[in-house]
Tab-separated table of C-alpha atoms in Angstrom:
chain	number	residue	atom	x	y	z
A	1	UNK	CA	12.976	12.623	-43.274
A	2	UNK	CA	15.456	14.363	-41.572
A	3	UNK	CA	13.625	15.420	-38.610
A	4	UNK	CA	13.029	11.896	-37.926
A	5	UNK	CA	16.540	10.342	-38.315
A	6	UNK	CA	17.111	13.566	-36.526
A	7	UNK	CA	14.711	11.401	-33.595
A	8	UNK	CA	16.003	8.363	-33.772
A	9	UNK	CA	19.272	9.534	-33.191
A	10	UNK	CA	18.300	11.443	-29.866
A	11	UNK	CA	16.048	8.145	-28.760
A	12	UNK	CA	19.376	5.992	-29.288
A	13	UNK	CA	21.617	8.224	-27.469
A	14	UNK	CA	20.274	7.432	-24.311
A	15	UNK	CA	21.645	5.299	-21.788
A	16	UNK	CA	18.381	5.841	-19.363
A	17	UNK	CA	14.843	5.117	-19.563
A	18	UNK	CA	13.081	8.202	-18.682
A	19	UNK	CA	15.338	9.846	-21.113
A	20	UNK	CA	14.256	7.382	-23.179
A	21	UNK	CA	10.250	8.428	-22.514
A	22	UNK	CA	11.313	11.817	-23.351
A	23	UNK	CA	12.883	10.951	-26.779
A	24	UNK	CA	10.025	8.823	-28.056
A	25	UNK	CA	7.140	11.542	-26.638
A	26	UNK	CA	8.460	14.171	-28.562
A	27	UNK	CA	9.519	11.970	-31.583
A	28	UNK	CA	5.520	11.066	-32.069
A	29	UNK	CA	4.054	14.231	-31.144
A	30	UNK	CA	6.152	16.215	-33.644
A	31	UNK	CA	5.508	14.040	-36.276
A	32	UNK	CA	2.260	12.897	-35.688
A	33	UNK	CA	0.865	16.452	-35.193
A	34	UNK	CA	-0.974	15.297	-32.046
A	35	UNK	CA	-2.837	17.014	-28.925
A	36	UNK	CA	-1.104	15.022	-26.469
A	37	UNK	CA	1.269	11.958	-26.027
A	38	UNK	CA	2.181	10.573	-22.863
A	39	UNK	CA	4.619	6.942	-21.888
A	40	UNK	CA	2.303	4.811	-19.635
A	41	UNK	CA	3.161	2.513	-16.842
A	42	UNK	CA	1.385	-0.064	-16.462
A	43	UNK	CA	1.900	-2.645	-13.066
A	44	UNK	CA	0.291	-5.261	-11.160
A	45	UNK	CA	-0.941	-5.277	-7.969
A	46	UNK	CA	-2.077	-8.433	-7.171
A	47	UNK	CA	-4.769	-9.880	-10.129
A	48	UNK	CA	-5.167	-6.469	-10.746
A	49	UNK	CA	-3.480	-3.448	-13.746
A	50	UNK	CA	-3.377	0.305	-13.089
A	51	UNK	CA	-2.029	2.480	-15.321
A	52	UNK	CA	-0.059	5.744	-14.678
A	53	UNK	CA	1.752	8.125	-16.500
A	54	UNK	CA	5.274	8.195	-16.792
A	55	UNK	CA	5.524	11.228	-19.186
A	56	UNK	CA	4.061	13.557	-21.079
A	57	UNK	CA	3.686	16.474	-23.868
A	58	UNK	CA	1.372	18.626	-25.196
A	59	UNK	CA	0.880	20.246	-28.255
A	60	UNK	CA	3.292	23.467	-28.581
A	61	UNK	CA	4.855	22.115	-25.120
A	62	UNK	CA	7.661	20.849	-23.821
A	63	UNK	CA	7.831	17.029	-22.981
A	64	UNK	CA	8.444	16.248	-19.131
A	65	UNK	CA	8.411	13.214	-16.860
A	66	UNK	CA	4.736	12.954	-14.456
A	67	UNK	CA	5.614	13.354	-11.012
A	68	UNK	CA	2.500	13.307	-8.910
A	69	UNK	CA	2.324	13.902	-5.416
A	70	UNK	CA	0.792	11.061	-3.883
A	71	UNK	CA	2.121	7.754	-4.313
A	72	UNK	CA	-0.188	4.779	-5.562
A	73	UNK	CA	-0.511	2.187	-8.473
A	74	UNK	CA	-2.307	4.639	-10.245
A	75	UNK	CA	-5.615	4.386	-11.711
A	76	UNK	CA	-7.674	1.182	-12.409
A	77	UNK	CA	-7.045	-0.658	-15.636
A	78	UNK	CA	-11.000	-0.851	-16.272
A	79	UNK	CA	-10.653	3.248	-16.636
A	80	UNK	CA	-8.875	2.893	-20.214
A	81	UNK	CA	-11.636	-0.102	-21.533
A	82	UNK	CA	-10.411	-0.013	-24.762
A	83	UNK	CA	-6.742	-0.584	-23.328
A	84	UNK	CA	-7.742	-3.065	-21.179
A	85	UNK	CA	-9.362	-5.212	-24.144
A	86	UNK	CA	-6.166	-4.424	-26.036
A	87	UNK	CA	-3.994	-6.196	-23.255
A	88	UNK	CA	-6.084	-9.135	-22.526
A	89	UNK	CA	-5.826	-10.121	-26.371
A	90	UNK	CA	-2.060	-9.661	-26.772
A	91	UNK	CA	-2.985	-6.578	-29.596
A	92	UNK	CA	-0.661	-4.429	-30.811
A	93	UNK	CA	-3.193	-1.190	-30.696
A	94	UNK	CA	-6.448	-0.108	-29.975
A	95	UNK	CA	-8.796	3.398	-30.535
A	96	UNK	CA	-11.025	4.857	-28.319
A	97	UNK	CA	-12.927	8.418	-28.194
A	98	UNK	CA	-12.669	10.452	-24.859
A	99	UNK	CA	-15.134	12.509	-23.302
A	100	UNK	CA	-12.694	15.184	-23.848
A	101	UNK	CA	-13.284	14.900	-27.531
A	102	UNK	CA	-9.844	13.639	-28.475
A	103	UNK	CA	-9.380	10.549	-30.192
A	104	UNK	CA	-7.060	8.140	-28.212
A	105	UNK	CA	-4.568	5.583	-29.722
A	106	UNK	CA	-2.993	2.880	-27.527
A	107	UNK	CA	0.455	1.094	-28.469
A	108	UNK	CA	1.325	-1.055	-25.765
A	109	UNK	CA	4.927	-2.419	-25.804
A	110	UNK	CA	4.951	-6.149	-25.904
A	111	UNK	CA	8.064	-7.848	-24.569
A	112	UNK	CA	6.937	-11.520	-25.264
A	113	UNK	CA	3.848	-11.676	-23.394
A	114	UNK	CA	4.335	-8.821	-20.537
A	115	UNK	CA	3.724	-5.136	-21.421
A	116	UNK	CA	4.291	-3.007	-19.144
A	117	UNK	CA	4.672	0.407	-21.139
A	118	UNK	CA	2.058	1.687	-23.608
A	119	UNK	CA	2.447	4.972	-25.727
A	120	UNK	CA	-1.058	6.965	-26.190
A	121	UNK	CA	-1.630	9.558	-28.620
A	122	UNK	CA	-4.129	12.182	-28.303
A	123	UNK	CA	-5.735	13.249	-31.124
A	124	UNK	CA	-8.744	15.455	-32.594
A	125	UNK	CA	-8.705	13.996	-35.661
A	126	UNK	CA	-8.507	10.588	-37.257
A	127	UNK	CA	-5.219	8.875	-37.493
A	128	UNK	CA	-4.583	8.700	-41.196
A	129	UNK	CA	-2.383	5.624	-42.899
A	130	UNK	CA	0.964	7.429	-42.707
A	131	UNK	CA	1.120	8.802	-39.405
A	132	UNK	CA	0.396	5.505	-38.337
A	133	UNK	CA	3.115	3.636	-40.379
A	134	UNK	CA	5.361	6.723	-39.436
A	135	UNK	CA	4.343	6.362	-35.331
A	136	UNK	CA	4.659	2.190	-35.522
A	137	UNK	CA	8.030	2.664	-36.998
A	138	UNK	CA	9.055	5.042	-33.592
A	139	UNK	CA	7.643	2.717	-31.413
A	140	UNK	CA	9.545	-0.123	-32.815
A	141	UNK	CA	12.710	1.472	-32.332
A	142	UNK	CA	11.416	2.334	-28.762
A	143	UNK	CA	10.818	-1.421	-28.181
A	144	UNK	CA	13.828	-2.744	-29.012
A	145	UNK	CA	16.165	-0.062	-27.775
A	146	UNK	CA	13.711	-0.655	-24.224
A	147	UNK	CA	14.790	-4.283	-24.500
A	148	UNK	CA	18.291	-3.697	-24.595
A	149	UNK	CA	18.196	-1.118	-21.295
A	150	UNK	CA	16.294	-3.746	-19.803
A	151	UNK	CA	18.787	-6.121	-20.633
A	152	UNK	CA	21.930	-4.381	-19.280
A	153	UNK	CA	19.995	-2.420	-16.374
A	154	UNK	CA	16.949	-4.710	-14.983
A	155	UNK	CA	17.208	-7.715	-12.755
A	156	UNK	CA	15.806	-10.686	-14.419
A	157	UNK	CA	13.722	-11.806	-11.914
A	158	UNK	CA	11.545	-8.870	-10.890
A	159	UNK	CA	12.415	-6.404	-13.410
A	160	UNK	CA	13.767	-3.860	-11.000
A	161	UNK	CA	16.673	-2.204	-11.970
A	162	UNK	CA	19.669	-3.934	-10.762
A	163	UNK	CA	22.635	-3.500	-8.838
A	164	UNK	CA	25.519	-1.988	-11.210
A	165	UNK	CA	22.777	0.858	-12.233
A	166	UNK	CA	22.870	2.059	-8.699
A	167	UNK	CA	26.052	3.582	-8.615
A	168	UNK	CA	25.209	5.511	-11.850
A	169	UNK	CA	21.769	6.954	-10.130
A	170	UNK	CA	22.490	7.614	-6.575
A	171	UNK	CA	25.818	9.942	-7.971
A	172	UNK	CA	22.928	11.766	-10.638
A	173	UNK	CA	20.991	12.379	-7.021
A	174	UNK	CA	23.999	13.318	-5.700
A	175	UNK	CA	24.786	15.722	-8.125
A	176	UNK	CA	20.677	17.150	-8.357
A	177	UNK	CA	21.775	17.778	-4.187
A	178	UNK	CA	25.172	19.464	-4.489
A	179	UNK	CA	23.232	22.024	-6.744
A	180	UNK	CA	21.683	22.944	-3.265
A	181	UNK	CA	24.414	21.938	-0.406
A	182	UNK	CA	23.545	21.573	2.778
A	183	UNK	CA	26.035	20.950	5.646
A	184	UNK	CA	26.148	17.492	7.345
A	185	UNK	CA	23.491	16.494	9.398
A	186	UNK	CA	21.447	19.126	8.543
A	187	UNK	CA	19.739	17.213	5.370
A	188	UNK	CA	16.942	15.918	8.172
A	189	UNK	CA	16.577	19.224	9.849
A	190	UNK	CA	15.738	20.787	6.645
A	191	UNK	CA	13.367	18.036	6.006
A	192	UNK	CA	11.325	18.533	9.084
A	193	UNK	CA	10.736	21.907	8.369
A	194	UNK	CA	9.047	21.072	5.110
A	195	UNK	CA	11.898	21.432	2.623
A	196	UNK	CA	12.292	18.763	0.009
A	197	UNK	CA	15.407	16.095	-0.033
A	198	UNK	CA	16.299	12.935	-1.326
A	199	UNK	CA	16.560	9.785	0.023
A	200	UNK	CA	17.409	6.013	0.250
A	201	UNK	CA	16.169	3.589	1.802
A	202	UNK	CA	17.151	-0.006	2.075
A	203	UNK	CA	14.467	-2.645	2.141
A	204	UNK	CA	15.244	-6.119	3.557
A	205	UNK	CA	12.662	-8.922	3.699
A	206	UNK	CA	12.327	-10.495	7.103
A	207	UNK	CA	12.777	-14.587	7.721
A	208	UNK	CA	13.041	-14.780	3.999
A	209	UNK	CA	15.349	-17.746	4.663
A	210	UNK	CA	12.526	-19.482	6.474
A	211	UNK	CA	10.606	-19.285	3.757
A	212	UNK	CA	12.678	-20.680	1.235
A	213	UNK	CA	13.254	-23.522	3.498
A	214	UNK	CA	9.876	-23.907	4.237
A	215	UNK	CA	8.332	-23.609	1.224
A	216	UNK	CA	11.297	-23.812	-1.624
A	217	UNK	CA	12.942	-21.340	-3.830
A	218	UNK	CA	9.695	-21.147	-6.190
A	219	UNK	CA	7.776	-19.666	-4.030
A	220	UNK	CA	10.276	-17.853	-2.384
A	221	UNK	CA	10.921	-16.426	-6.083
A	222	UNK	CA	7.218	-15.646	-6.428
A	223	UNK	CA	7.827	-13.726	-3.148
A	224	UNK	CA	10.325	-11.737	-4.474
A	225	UNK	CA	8.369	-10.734	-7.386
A	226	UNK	CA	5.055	-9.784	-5.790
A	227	UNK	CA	6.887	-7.413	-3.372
A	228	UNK	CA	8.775	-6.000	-6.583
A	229	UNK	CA	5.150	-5.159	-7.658
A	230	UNK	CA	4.837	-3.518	-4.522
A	231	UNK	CA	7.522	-1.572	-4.558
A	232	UNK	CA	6.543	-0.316	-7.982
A	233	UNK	CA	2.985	0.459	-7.318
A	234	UNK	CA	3.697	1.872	-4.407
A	235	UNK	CA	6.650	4.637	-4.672
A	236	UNK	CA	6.753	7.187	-7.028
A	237	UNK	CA	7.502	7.362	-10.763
A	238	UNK	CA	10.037	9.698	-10.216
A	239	UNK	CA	11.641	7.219	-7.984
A	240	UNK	CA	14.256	4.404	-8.505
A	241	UNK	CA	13.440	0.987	-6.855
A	242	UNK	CA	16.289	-1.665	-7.494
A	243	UNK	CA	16.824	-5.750	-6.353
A	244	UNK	CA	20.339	-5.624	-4.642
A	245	UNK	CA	20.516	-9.027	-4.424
A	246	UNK	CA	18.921	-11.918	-2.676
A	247	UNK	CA	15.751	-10.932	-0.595
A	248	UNK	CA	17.345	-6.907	-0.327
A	249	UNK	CA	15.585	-3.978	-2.171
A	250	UNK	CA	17.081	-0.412	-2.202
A	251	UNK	CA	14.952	2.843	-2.859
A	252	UNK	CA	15.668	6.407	-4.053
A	253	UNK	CA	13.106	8.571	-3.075
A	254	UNK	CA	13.385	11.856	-5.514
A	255	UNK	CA	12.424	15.564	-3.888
A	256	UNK	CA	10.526	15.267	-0.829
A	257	UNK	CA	10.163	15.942	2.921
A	258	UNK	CA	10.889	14.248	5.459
A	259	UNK	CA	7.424	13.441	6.358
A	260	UNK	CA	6.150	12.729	2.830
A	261	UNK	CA	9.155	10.313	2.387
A	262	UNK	CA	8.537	8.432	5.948
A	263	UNK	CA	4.577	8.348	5.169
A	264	UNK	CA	5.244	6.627	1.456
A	265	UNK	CA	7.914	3.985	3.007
A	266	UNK	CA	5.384	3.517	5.880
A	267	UNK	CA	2.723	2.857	2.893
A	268	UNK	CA	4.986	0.202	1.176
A	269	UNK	CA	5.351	-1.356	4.599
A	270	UNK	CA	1.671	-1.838	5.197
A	271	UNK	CA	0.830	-2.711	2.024
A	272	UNK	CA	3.521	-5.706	2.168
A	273	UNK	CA	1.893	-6.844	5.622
A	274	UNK	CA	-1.699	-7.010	4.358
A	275	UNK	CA	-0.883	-8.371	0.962
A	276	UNK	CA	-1.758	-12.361	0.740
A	277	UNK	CA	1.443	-14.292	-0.745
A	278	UNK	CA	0.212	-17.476	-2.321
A	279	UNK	CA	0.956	-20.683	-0.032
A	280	UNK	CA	3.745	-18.801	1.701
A	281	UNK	CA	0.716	-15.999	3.496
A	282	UNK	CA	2.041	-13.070	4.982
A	283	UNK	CA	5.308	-11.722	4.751
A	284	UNK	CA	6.458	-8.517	6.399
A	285	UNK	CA	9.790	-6.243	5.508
A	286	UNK	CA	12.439	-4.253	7.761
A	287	UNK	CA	13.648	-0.308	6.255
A	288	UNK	CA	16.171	1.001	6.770
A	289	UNK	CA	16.461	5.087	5.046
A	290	UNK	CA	18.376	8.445	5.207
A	291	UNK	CA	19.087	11.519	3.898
A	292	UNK	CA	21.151	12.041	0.725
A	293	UNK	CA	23.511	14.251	1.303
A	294	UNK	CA	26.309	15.833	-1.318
A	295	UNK	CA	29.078	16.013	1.631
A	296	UNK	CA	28.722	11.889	2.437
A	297	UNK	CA	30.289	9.486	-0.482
A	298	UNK	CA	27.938	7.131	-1.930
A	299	UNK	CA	29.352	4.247	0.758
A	300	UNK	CA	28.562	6.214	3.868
A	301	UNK	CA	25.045	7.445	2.788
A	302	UNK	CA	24.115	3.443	1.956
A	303	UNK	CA	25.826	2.480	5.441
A	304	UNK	CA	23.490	4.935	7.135
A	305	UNK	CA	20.559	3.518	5.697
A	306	UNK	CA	22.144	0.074	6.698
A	307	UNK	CA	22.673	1.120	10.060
A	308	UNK	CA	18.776	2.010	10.381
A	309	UNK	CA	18.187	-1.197	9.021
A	310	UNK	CA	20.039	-3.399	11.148
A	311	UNK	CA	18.293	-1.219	13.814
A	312	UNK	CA	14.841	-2.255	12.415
A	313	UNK	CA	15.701	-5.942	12.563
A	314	UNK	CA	17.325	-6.210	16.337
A	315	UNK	CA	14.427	-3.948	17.348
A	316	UNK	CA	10.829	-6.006	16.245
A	317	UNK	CA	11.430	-6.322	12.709
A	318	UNK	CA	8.536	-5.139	10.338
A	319	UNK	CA	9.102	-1.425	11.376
A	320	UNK	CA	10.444	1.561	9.736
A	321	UNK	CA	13.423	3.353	10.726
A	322	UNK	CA	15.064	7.016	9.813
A	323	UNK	CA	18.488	7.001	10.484
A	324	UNK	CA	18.767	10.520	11.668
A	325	UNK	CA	16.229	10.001	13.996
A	326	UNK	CA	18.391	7.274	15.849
A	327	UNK	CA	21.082	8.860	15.891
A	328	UNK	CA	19.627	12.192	17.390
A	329	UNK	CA	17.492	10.011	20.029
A	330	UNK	CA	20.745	8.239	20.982
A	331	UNK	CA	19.933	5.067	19.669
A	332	UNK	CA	22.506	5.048	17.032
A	333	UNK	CA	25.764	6.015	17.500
A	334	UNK	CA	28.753	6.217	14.408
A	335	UNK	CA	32.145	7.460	13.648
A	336	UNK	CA	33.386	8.450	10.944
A	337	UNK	CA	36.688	6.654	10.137
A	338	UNK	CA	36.859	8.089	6.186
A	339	UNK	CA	35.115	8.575	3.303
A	340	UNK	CA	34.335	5.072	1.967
A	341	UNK	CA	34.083	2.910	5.669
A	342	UNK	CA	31.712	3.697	9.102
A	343	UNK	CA	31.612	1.247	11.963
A	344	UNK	CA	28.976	1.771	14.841
């Protein structure tokens, strides 16, 4: 008993939701005694569900977020069957055996009808009664401390995270990069030579007005949702995608070079321009990113990106543009006047 109020007092001291993943991970596999328990995403890309890890532990191990290297949707919903049956009948759970051996349990976490998280728990053995009284009890915690992150943090039309949370995560990044400074300017150099960095970038979809005119502010809506599926599927987990408003999407791209970084945002942009929108048909977006660097105040690194932006839109539109790159090709030109205002 006391390990587990000991849990549920760790899960409800969070204020984030990878935290969060962490918390409920190591809550379950501690008390469940299982092989392996891992937080699944699971996202839509067009009629179709993938599934990708958000977190994991093992037994005996440590619990950590999944960062893999390439960016995608994942894998296919139709590789987790037993999942996939779960989902399409609104079930709470469902049991499958691996080829691994290991028995698999699958809790997906219903917010009315959407799930878009599901806990899985590994295990060699069956489940018996308690652990799974014990485990339902953790996730329903989870679930409604979820629903009231989502509630202060997310944007209620595409789920993204929302504005006010961005302050909060681009001064964590900022912090993650003063714990290796680098001098202005020299976050891109370092980039190009293969080091890692962060990054923002600053997504802005084009005509967007002449398709709410066109069309009305359904579909324009529906827009704005299927390209928030996009940006999901497309960038990393350990990234942070958020609605700033209106038809404008920032990005925080977590440890990676310069050329992994451009080649993901290039990826987004494609996959925007070949994607059908219903009615409405295809709908490109402008980008706008930089480096983050600890010397710049939140203000000036978000004015760079919009800078590259605005560059992107007066230059073709549905293009991709590095700020650092304009302004070392002399296509960009600013001055610094202090730390919270730039005019070019």
């Amino acid at each position: 008993m006391d390990s587990l109020l000991r849990h549920m007092v760790d899960m409800t001291g969070h204020r984030d939701h990878a935290m969060l993943d962490i918390s409920v991970i190591s809550a379950v596999q501690e008390l469940s005694g299982a092989n392996q328990t891992r937080v699944l995403g699971i996202s839509s890309v067009g009629d179709q569900l993938f599934v990708r890890s958000r977190a994991c532990i093992q037994a005996g191990g440590v619990a950590c977020p999944e960062e893999p290297q390439d960016s995608g949707p994942g894998e296919p919903i139709a590789t987790y069957p037993e999942l996939d049956a779960c989902l399409r009948q609104h079930a709470t759970r469902a049991e499958g055996m691996g080829a691994d051996g290991l028995r698999r349990l699958w809790l997906p976490i219903w917010f009315g009808e959407r799930a878009d998280t599901c806990l899985e728990i590994a295990h060699y053995t069956p489940f018996t009664p308690e652990a799974l009284y014990m485990v339902s009890g953790i996730v329903s915690v989870y679930r409604n401390f979820q629903n009231l992150l989502d509630y202060s943090e997310r944007d209620s039309l595409t789920g993204l995270l929302n504005r006010k949370t961005f302050d909060d995560q681009l001064a964590r990044m900022l912090l993650a990069t003063d714990a290796d400074p680098v001098m202005p300017g020299l976050a891109e150099r370092r980039g190009q030579h293969g080091a890692e960095a962060q990054w923002l970038a600053v997504v802005d979809v084009d005509h967007f007005k002449t398709v709410n005119d066109r069309f009305g502010h359904l579909y324009g809506d529906e827009v704005l949702i299927l390209i928030a599926n996009l940006l999901q599927s497309s960038f990393r987990t350990q990234d942070r995608v958020f609605r700033f408003g209106g038809e404008e999407f920032v990005v925080l791209l977590r440890s990676t070079t310069l050329e992994n970084a451009r080649r993901i945002i290039e990826r987004f942009r494609l996959d925007v321009e070949s994607h059908h929108f219903p009615q409405v048909g295809q709908v490109t977006v402008s980008i706008g990113f930089t480096g983050v660097s600890a010397a710049d105040s939140p203000v000036v690194t978000l004015g760079h990106a919009d800078q590259a932006l605005y560059f992107a839109k007066a230059n073709g539109r549905n293009r991709v543009c590095h700020y650092e790159a304009l302004v070392d090709g002399g296509l960009l030109q600013t001055v610094t006047t202090n730390d919270t205002a730039e005019f070019f």
